PDB file of C-alpha atoms in Angstrom:
ATOM      1  CA  UNK K  30     -27.215 167.425  37.402  1.00  0.00           C
ATOM      2  CA  UNK K  31     -29.401 168.608  34.255  1.00  0.00           C
ATOM      3  CA  UNK K  32     -32.701 166.823  34.205  1.00  0.00           C
ATOM      4  CA  UNK K  33     -34.339 165.503  31.210  1.00  0.00           C
ATOM      5  CA  UNK K  34     -38.216 166.324  30.313  1.00  0.00           C
ATOM      6  CA  UNK K  35     -40.319 163.660  28.919  1.00  0.00           C
ATOM      7  CA  UNK K  36     -43.361 164.477  26.799  1.00  0.00           C
ATOM      8  CA  UNK K  37     -45.899 162.325  25.756  1.00  0.00           C
ATOM      9  CA  UNK K  38     -47.094 164.049  22.620  1.00  0.00           C
ATOM     10  CA  UNK K  39     -48.661 163.768  19.253  1.00  0.00           C
ATOM     11  CA  UNK K  40     -52.195 164.390  20.899  1.00  0.00           C
ATOM     12  CA  UNK K  41     -52.253 166.724  18.950  1.00  0.00           C
ATOM     13  CA  UNK K  42     -48.888 167.395  17.163  1.00  0.00           C
ATOM     14  CA  UNK K  43     -49.845 171.030  16.688  1.00  0.00           C
ATOM     15  CA  UNK K  44     -49.964 171.424  20.529  1.00  0.00           C
ATOM     16  CA  UNK K  45     -46.820 169.139  20.937  1.00  0.00           C
ATOM     17  CA  UNK K  46     -44.812 171.680  18.916  1.00  0.00           C
ATOM     18  CA  UNK K  47     -46.295 174.566  21.093  1.00  0.00           C
ATOM     19  CA  UNK K  48     -45.154 172.581  24.243  1.00  0.00           C
ATOM     20  CA  UNK K  49     -41.828 172.404  23.012  1.00  0.00           C
ATOM     21  CA  UNK K  50     -41.607 175.978  21.977  1.00  0.00           C
ATOM     22  CA  UNK K  51     -43.170 177.165  25.540  1.00  0.00           C
ATOM     23  CA  UNK K  52     -40.739 175.039  27.606  1.00  0.00           C
ATOM     24  CA  UNK K  53     -37.651 176.730  25.648  1.00  0.00           C
ATOM     25  CA  UNK K  54     -39.120 180.349  25.831  1.00  0.00           C
ATOM     26  CA  UNK K  55     -40.243 180.276  29.305  1.00  0.00           C
ATOM     27  CA  UNK K  56     -36.677 178.689  30.296  1.00  0.00           C
ATOM     28  CA  UNK K  57     -35.110 181.497  28.592  1.00  0.00           C
ATOM     29  CA  UNK K  58     -37.250 184.227  30.107  1.00  0.00           C
ATOM     30  CA  UNK K  59     -36.224 182.948  33.603  1.00  0.00           C
ATOM     31  CA  UNK K  60     -32.720 182.229  33.282  1.00  0.00           C
ATOM     32  CA  UNK K  61     -31.503 184.353  30.096  1.00  0.00           C
ATOM     33  CA  UNK K  62     -29.099 181.614  29.235  1.00  0.00           C
ATOM     34  CA  UNK K  63     -29.008 178.703  26.740  1.00  0.00           C
ATOM     35  CA  UNK K  64     -28.616 175.886  29.087  1.00  0.00           C
ATOM     36  CA  UNK K  65     -31.971 174.592  27.850  1.00  0.00           C
ATOM     37  CA  UNK K  66     -33.577 171.225  29.530  1.00  0.00           C
ATOM     38  CA  UNK K  67     -33.057 168.271  27.404  1.00  0.00           C
ATOM     39  CA  UNK K  68     -36.358 167.145  26.104  1.00  0.00           C
ATOM     40  CA  UNK K  69     -37.506 163.743  24.815  1.00  0.00           C
ATOM     41  CA  UNK K  70     -40.751 163.351  23.052  1.00  0.00           C
ATOM     42  CA  UNK K  71     -42.789 160.211  22.281  1.00  0.00           C
ATOM     43  CA  UNK K  72     -45.309 161.123  19.715  1.00  0.00           C
ATOM     44  CA  UNK K  73     -48.545 158.912  19.687  1.00  0.00           C
ATOM     45  CA  UNK K  74     -50.817 158.010  16.970  1.00  0.00           C
ATOM     46  CA  UNK K  75     -53.303 160.959  17.025  1.00  0.00           C
ATOM     47  CA  UNK K  76     -56.194 159.086  15.235  1.00  0.00           C
ATOM     48  CA  UNK K  77     -55.700 155.898  17.157  1.00  0.00           C
ATOM     49  CA  UNK K  78     -55.688 157.955  20.526  1.00  0.00           C
ATOM     50  CA  UNK K  79     -58.942 159.857  19.529  1.00  0.00           C
ATOM     51  CA  UNK K  80     -60.567 156.806  18.610  1.00  0.00           C
ATOM     52  CA  UNK K  81     -59.943 155.138  22.041  1.00  0.00           C
ATOM     53  CA  UNK K  82     -61.241 158.143  23.622  1.00  0.00           C
ATOM     54  CA  UNK K  83     -64.513 158.560  21.256  1.00  0.00           C
ATOM     55  CA  UNK K  84     -65.256 154.631  21.441  1.00  0.00           C
ATOM     56  CA  UNK K  85     -64.624 154.547  25.305  1.00  0.00           C
ATOM     57  CA  UNK K  86     -62.072 151.875  25.012  1.00  0.00           C
ATOM     58  CA  UNK K  87     -60.420 152.377  28.329  1.00  0.00           C
ATOM     59  CA  UNK K  88     -58.394 149.405  28.842  1.00  0.00           C
ATOM     60  CA  UNK K  89     -56.751 150.008  25.484  1.00  0.00           C
ATOM     61  CA  UNK K  90     -56.282 153.937  26.477  1.00  0.00           C
ATOM     62  CA  UNK K  91     -54.519 153.141  29.486  1.00  0.00           C
ATOM     63  CA  UNK K  92     -52.491 150.557  27.881  1.00  0.00           C
ATOM     64  CA  UNK K  93     -51.413 152.955  25.046  1.00  0.00           C
ATOM     65  CA  UNK K  94     -50.365 155.603  27.475  1.00  0.00           C
ATOM     66  CA  UNK K  95     -48.663 153.147  29.683  1.00  0.00           C
ATOM     67  CA  UNK K  96     -46.703 152.095  26.622  1.00  0.00           C
ATOM     68  CA  UNK K  97     -45.565 155.667  26.006  1.00  0.00           C
ATOM     69  CA  UNK K  98     -44.606 156.257  29.625  1.00  0.00           C
ATOM     70  CA  UNK K  99     -42.500 153.036  29.547  1.00  0.00           C
ATOM     71  CA  UNK K 100     -40.620 154.111  26.477  1.00  0.00           C
ATOM     72  CA  UNK K 101     -39.987 157.338  27.930  1.00  0.00           C
ATOM     73  CA  UNK K 102     -38.582 155.960  31.122  1.00  0.00           C
ATOM     74  CA  UNK K 103     -36.315 153.406  29.322  1.00  0.00           C
ATOM     75  CA  UNK K 104     -34.945 156.596  27.412  1.00  0.00           C
ATOM     76  CA  UNK K 105     -33.881 157.992  30.834  1.00  0.00           C
ATOM     77  CA  UNK K 106     -36.055 160.933  31.464  1.00  0.00           C
ATOM     78  CA  UNK K 107     -36.439 162.439  35.019  1.00  0.00           C
ATOM     79  CA  UNK K 108     -39.877 163.865  34.909  1.00  0.00           C
ATOM     80  CA  UNK K 109     -43.073 163.293  32.470  1.00  0.00           C
ATOM     81  CA  UNK K 110     -45.920 165.317  31.263  1.00  0.00           C
ATOM     82  CA  UNK K 111     -48.771 164.268  28.944  1.00  0.00           C
ATOM     83  CA  UNK K 112     -49.092 167.111  26.447  1.00  0.00           C
ATOM     84  CA  UNK K 113     -53.013 167.131  26.306  1.00  0.00           C
ATOM     85  CA  UNK K 114     -55.837 167.433  28.891  1.00  0.00           C
ATOM     86  CA  UNK K 115     -57.830 164.553  27.924  1.00  0.00           C
ATOM     87  CA  UNK K 116     -55.589 161.788  28.940  1.00  0.00           C
ATOM     88  CA  UNK K 117     -55.499 163.137  32.506  1.00  0.00           C
ATOM     89  CA  UNK K 118     -58.855 161.414  32.828  1.00  0.00           C
ATOM     90  CA  UNK K 119     -56.797 158.508  33.748  1.00  0.00           C
ATOM     91  CA  UNK K 120     -53.725 160.243  35.263  1.00  0.00           C
ATOM     92  CA  UNK K 121     -54.240 158.665  38.718  1.00  0.00           C
ATOM     93  CA  UNK K 122     -54.150 155.282  37.108  1.00  0.00           C
ATOM     94  CA  UNK K 123     -51.074 155.690  34.658  1.00  0.00           C
ATOM     95  CA  UNK K 124     -48.899 157.949  37.083  1.00  0.00           C
ATOM     96  CA  UNK K 125     -49.339 155.536  39.891  1.00  0.00           C
ATOM     97  CA  UNK K 126     -47.292 152.892  37.751  1.00  0.00           C
ATOM     98  CA  UNK K 127     -44.569 155.440  36.514  1.00  0.00           C
ATOM     99  CA  UNK K 128     -41.045 155.253  38.123  1.00  0.00           C
ATOM    100  CA  UNK K 129     -40.432 158.934  37.566  1.00  0.00           C
ATOM    101  CA  UNK K 130     -42.745 161.906  38.784  1.00  0.00           C
ATOM    102  CA  UNK K 131     -45.482 163.007  36.425  1.00  0.00           C
ATOM    103  CA  UNK K 132     -47.163 166.250  36.576  1.00  0.00           C
ATOM    104  CA  UNK K 133     -50.784 166.706  36.322  1.00  0.00           C
ATOM    105  CA  UNK K 134     -52.119 169.635  34.183  1.00  0.00           C
ATOM    106  CA  UNK K 135     -55.562 169.464  35.975  1.00  0.00           C
ATOM    107  CA  UNK K 136     -53.772 170.071  39.413  1.00  0.00           C
ATOM    108  CA  UNK K 137     -51.704 172.785  38.069  1.00  0.00           C
ATOM    109  CA  UNK K 138     -54.983 174.411  36.805  1.00  0.00           C
ATOM    110  CA  UNK K 139     -56.920 174.248  39.918  1.00  0.00           C
ATOM    111  CA  UNK K 140     -54.048 175.392  41.902  1.00  0.00           C
ATOM    112  CA  UNK K 141     -53.691 178.704  39.900  1.00  0.00           C
ATOM    113  CA  UNK K 142     -57.621 179.101  40.120  1.00  0.00           C
ATOM    114  CA  UNK K 143     -57.401 178.849  43.942  1.00  0.00           C
ATOM    115  CA  UNK K 144     -54.475 181.290  43.833  1.00  0.00           C
ATOM    116  CA  UNK K 145     -56.911 183.810  41.999  1.00  0.00           C
ATOM    117  CA  UNK K 146     -59.664 183.238  44.281  1.00  0.00           C
ATOM    118  CA  UNK K 147     -62.184 181.993  41.624  1.00  0.00           C
ATOM    119  CA  UNK K 148     -65.461 180.600  42.586  1.00  0.00           C
ATOM    120  CA  UNK K 149     -66.946 179.789  39.228  1.00  0.00           C
ATOM    121  CA  UNK K 150     -65.288 178.605  36.197  1.00  0.00           C
ATOM    122  CA  UNK K 151     -66.106 177.374  32.642  1.00  0.00           C
ATOM    123  CA  UNK K 152     -64.485 174.360  31.207  1.00  0.00           C
ATOM    124  CA  UNK K 153     -63.659 174.217  27.431  1.00  0.00           C
ATOM    125  CA  UNK K 154     -61.939 171.484  25.535  1.00  0.00           C
ATOM    126  CA  UNK K 155     -62.698 168.687  23.496  1.00  0.00           C
ATOM    127  CA  UNK K 156     -66.190 166.758  24.163  1.00  0.00           C
ATOM    128  CA  UNK K 157     -64.235 164.040  25.788  1.00  0.00           C
ATOM    129  CA  UNK K 158     -62.670 166.495  28.292  1.00  0.00           C
ATOM    130  CA  UNK K 159     -65.901 168.434  28.834  1.00  0.00           C
ATOM    131  CA  UNK K 160     -67.868 165.194  29.436  1.00  0.00           C
ATOM    132  CA  UNK K 161     -65.380 163.676  31.742  1.00  0.00           C
ATOM    133  CA  UNK K 162     -65.420 164.442  35.616  1.00  0.00           C
ATOM    134  CA  UNK K 163     -61.652 164.662  36.493  1.00  0.00           C
ATOM    135  CA  UNK K 164     -61.629 168.534  36.361  1.00  0.00           C
ATOM    136  CA  UNK K 165     -65.003 168.872  38.137  1.00  0.00           C
ATOM    137  CA  UNK K 166     -63.984 166.645  40.997  1.00  0.00           C
ATOM    138  CA  UNK K 167     -60.741 168.695  41.329  1.00  0.00           C
ATOM    139  CA  UNK K 168     -62.526 171.818  41.414  1.00  0.00           C
ATOM    140  CA  UNK K 169     -65.226 170.993  43.671  1.00  0.00           C
ATOM    141  CA  UNK K 170     -62.634 169.433  46.142  1.00  0.00           C
ATOM    142  CA  UNK K 171     -61.301 173.207  46.222  1.00  0.00           C
ATOM    143  CA  UNK K 172     -64.652 174.742  46.657  1.00  0.00           C
ATOM    144  CA  UNK K 173     -64.997 175.871  43.157  1.00  0.00           C
ATOM    145  CA  UNK K 174     -68.003 175.393  40.902  1.00  0.00           C
ATOM    146  CA  UNK K 175     -67.262 174.096  37.289  1.00  0.00           C
ATOM    147  CA  UNK K 176     -69.534 174.624  34.402  1.00  0.00           C
ATOM    148  CA  UNK K 177     -69.536 173.084  30.968  1.00  0.00           C
ATOM    149  CA  UNK K 178     -70.926 174.579  27.925  1.00  0.00           C
ATOM    150  CA  UNK K 179     -74.177 173.316  26.428  1.00  0.00           C
ATOM    151  CA  UNK K 180     -74.477 170.440  24.052  1.00  0.00           C
ATOM    152  CA  UNK K 181     -74.488 172.418  21.087  1.00  0.00           C
ATOM    153  CA  UNK K 182     -71.706 174.748  22.344  1.00  0.00           C
ATOM    154  CA  UNK K 183     -69.679 171.678  22.976  1.00  0.00           C
ATOM    155  CA  UNK K 184     -70.063 170.281  19.746  1.00  0.00           C
ATOM    156  CA  UNK K 185     -69.016 173.697  18.245  1.00  0.00           C
ATOM    157  CA  UNK K 186     -65.935 173.827  20.248  1.00  0.00           C
ATOM    158  CA  UNK K 187     -65.102 170.243  19.479  1.00  0.00           C
ATOM    159  CA  UNK K 188     -65.221 170.906  15.795  1.00  0.00           C
ATOM    160  CA  UNK K 189     -63.077 174.018  15.989  1.00  0.00           C
ATOM    161  CA  UNK K 190     -60.537 172.113  17.619  1.00  0.00           C
ATOM    162  CA  UNK K 191     -60.514 168.988  15.429  1.00  0.00           C
ATOM    163  CA  UNK K 192     -61.434 170.787  12.226  1.00  0.00           C
ATOM    164  CA  UNK K 193     -59.138 173.796  12.658  1.00  0.00           C
ATOM    165  CA  UNK K 194     -56.674 173.969  15.596  1.00  0.00           C
ATOM    166  CA  UNK K 195     -54.962 170.612  15.241  1.00  0.00           C
ATOM    167  CA  UNK K 196     -54.195 171.668  11.770  1.00  0.00           C
ATOM    168  CA  UNK K 197     -52.888 175.047  12.860  1.00  0.00           C
ATOM    169  CA  UNK K 198     -55.920 177.051  11.299  1.00  0.00           C
ATOM    170  CA  UNK K 199     -56.544 179.956  13.195  1.00  0.00           C
ATOM    171  CA  UNK K 200     -59.723 182.028  12.146  1.00  0.00           C
ATOM    172  CA  UNK K 201     -61.156 185.120  13.686  1.00  0.00           C
ATOM    173  CA  UNK K 202     -64.710 183.786  12.986  1.00  0.00           C
ATOM    174  CA  UNK K 203     -63.821 180.769  15.325  1.00  0.00           C
ATOM    175  CA  UNK K 204     -62.389 183.059  18.141  1.00  0.00           C
ATOM    176  CA  UNK K 205     -65.287 185.267  17.956  1.00  0.00           C
ATOM    177  CA  UNK K 206     -67.489 182.152  18.418  1.00  0.00           C
ATOM    178  CA  UNK K 207     -65.425 181.074  21.261  1.00  0.00           C
ATOM    179  CA  UNK K 208     -65.514 184.416  22.875  1.00  0.00           C
ATOM    180  CA  UNK K 209     -69.304 184.602  22.347  1.00  0.00           C
ATOM    181  CA  UNK K 210     -69.648 181.188  24.215  1.00  0.00           C
ATOM    182  CA  UNK K 211     -67.552 182.227  27.196  1.00  0.00           C
ATOM    183  CA  UNK K 212     -69.745 185.541  27.445  1.00  0.00           C
ATOM    184  CA  UNK K 213     -72.689 183.241  27.796  1.00  0.00           C
ATOM    185  CA  UNK K 214     -71.688 182.332  31.417  1.00  0.00           C
ATOM    186  CA  UNK K 215     -71.338 184.349  34.398  1.00  0.00           C
ATOM    187  CA  UNK K 216     -67.753 183.206  35.464  1.00  0.00           C
ATOM    188  CA  UNK K 217     -64.544 184.224  37.108  1.00  0.00           C
ATOM    189  CA  UNK K 218     -62.496 182.287  34.675  1.00  0.00           C
ATOM    190  CA  UNK K 219     -62.168 179.962  31.490  1.00  0.00           C
ATOM    191  CA  UNK K 220     -60.206 176.742  31.562  1.00  0.00           C
ATOM    192  CA  UNK K 221     -58.726 176.454  28.172  1.00  0.00           C
ATOM    193  CA  UNK K 222     -58.908 172.370  28.784  1.00  0.00           C
ATOM    194  CA  UNK K 223     -57.459 171.652  25.567  1.00  0.00           C
ATOM    195  CA  UNK K 224     -53.815 172.530  24.714  1.00  0.00           C
ATOM    196  CA  UNK K 225     -54.643 173.721  21.139  1.00  0.00           C
ATOM    197  CA  UNK K 226     -57.170 176.425  22.429  1.00  0.00           C
ATOM    198  CA  UNK K 227     -54.303 178.775  23.439  1.00  0.00           C
ATOM    199  CA  UNK K 228     -53.697 178.977  19.659  1.00  0.00           C
ATOM    200  CA  UNK K 229     -57.045 180.697  19.642  1.00  0.00           C
ATOM    201  CA  UNK K 230     -57.691 182.441  22.768  1.00  0.00           C
ATOM    202  CA  UNK K 231     -55.293 184.673  24.568  1.00  0.00           C
ATOM    203  CA  UNK K 232     -55.876 186.712  27.800  1.00  0.00           C
ATOM    204  CA  UNK K 233     -55.820 190.172  25.639  1.00  0.00           C
ATOM    205  CA  UNK K 234     -59.075 188.817  23.628  1.00  0.00           C
ATOM    206  CA  UNK K 235     -60.929 187.431  26.862  1.00  0.00           C
ATOM    207  CA  UNK K 236     -63.255 189.334  29.070  1.00  0.00           C
ATOM    208  CA  UNK K 237     -62.369 186.959  32.080  1.00  0.00           C
ATOM    209  CA  UNK K 238     -59.238 185.321  33.597  1.00  0.00           C
ATOM    210  CA  UNK K 239     -57.944 182.670  31.153  1.00  0.00           C
ATOM    211  CA  UNK K 240     -56.655 179.480  32.807  1.00  0.00           C
ATOM    212  CA  UNK K 241     -54.183 178.648  30.086  1.00  0.00           C
ATOM    213  CA  UNK K 242     -53.568 174.976  31.005  1.00  0.00           C
ATOM    214  CA  UNK K 243     -50.495 174.460  28.655  1.00  0.00           C
ATOM    215  CA  UNK K 244     -48.634 177.510  30.213  1.00  0.00           C
ATOM    216  CA  UNK K 245     -49.523 176.298  33.527  1.00  0.00           C
ATOM    217  CA  UNK K 246     -48.037 172.778  32.853  1.00  0.00           C
ATOM    218  CA  UNK K 247     -44.943 174.208  31.277  1.00  0.00           C
ATOM    219  CA  UNK K 248     -44.303 176.368  34.364  1.00  0.00           C
ATOM    220  CA  UNK K 249     -44.744 173.433  36.780  1.00  0.00           C
ATOM    221  CA  UNK K 250     -42.406 171.199  34.945  1.00  0.00           C
ATOM    222  CA  UNK K 251     -39.805 174.011  34.751  1.00  0.00           C
ATOM    223  CA  UNK K 252     -40.438 174.337  38.536  1.00  0.00           C
ATOM    224  CA  UNK K 253     -39.729 170.579  38.867  1.00  0.00           C
ATOM    225  CA  UNK K 254     -36.508 170.524  37.010  1.00  0.00           C
ATOM    226  CA  UNK K 255     -35.271 173.593  38.746  1.00  0.00           C
ATOM    227  CA  UNK K 256     -36.020 172.106  42.262  1.00  0.00           C
ATOM    228  CA  UNK K 257     -38.849 174.178  43.118  1.00  0.00           C
ATOM    229  CA  UNK K 258     -41.243 172.305  45.381  1.00  0.00           C
ATOM    230  CA  UNK K 259     -44.303 174.197  44.035  1.00  0.00           C
ATOM    231  CA  UNK K 260     -45.201 171.587  41.473  1.00  0.00           C
ATOM    232  CA  UNK K 261     -47.146 168.265  42.121  1.00  0.00           C
ATOM    233  CA  UNK K 262     -45.551 164.923  41.147  1.00  0.00           C
ATOM    234  CA  UNK K 263     -46.783 161.422  40.989  1.00  0.00           C
TER     235      UNK K 263
END
């Protein structure tokens, strides 16, 4: 029986669109047919969601994500993903209350890093994600050192994401600046820990291995609906 994917999206709309496109594209590459998975998207209020993060209103943050989970559960989805890195700061809490499996973007990312024998990686993303500990904890458990950019670099990356990428503004200037930041560190790989960053940074441009969190997430959810045990659940 065909399974339905639920996406908690809108955080941001730009990356949610890319999630949808990526699911369809990767499905076709794997199967060479048009029996695409059914997809239901619950799009959140991006500004409200961002305010909750920036103001550290954790209780409301968890409640808002949980409301989205409940909405998708009622619509009949079989598996869920949150189409952003930052809400995975509360993944263990919200997924424990879900009645269907939820797939963690952070767990899929660390699994890929282990697969490629990485020892030191750089985390990029919005400031909320770079300042959170959920990635560091997962990587340290797997013997991988996780670095974050300097405070000034974090401000620059955050600005590129919120002032440009969420609006689908892609510039060579910002791409070059991101590559300069990455080159400042001796690392095995870089985590694109914001699902908008793959709009700017692709493997062909980057001197180190790129952990494209969005693509890894999509591959995992396709594995799940096609009964591949390699993905994680709640």
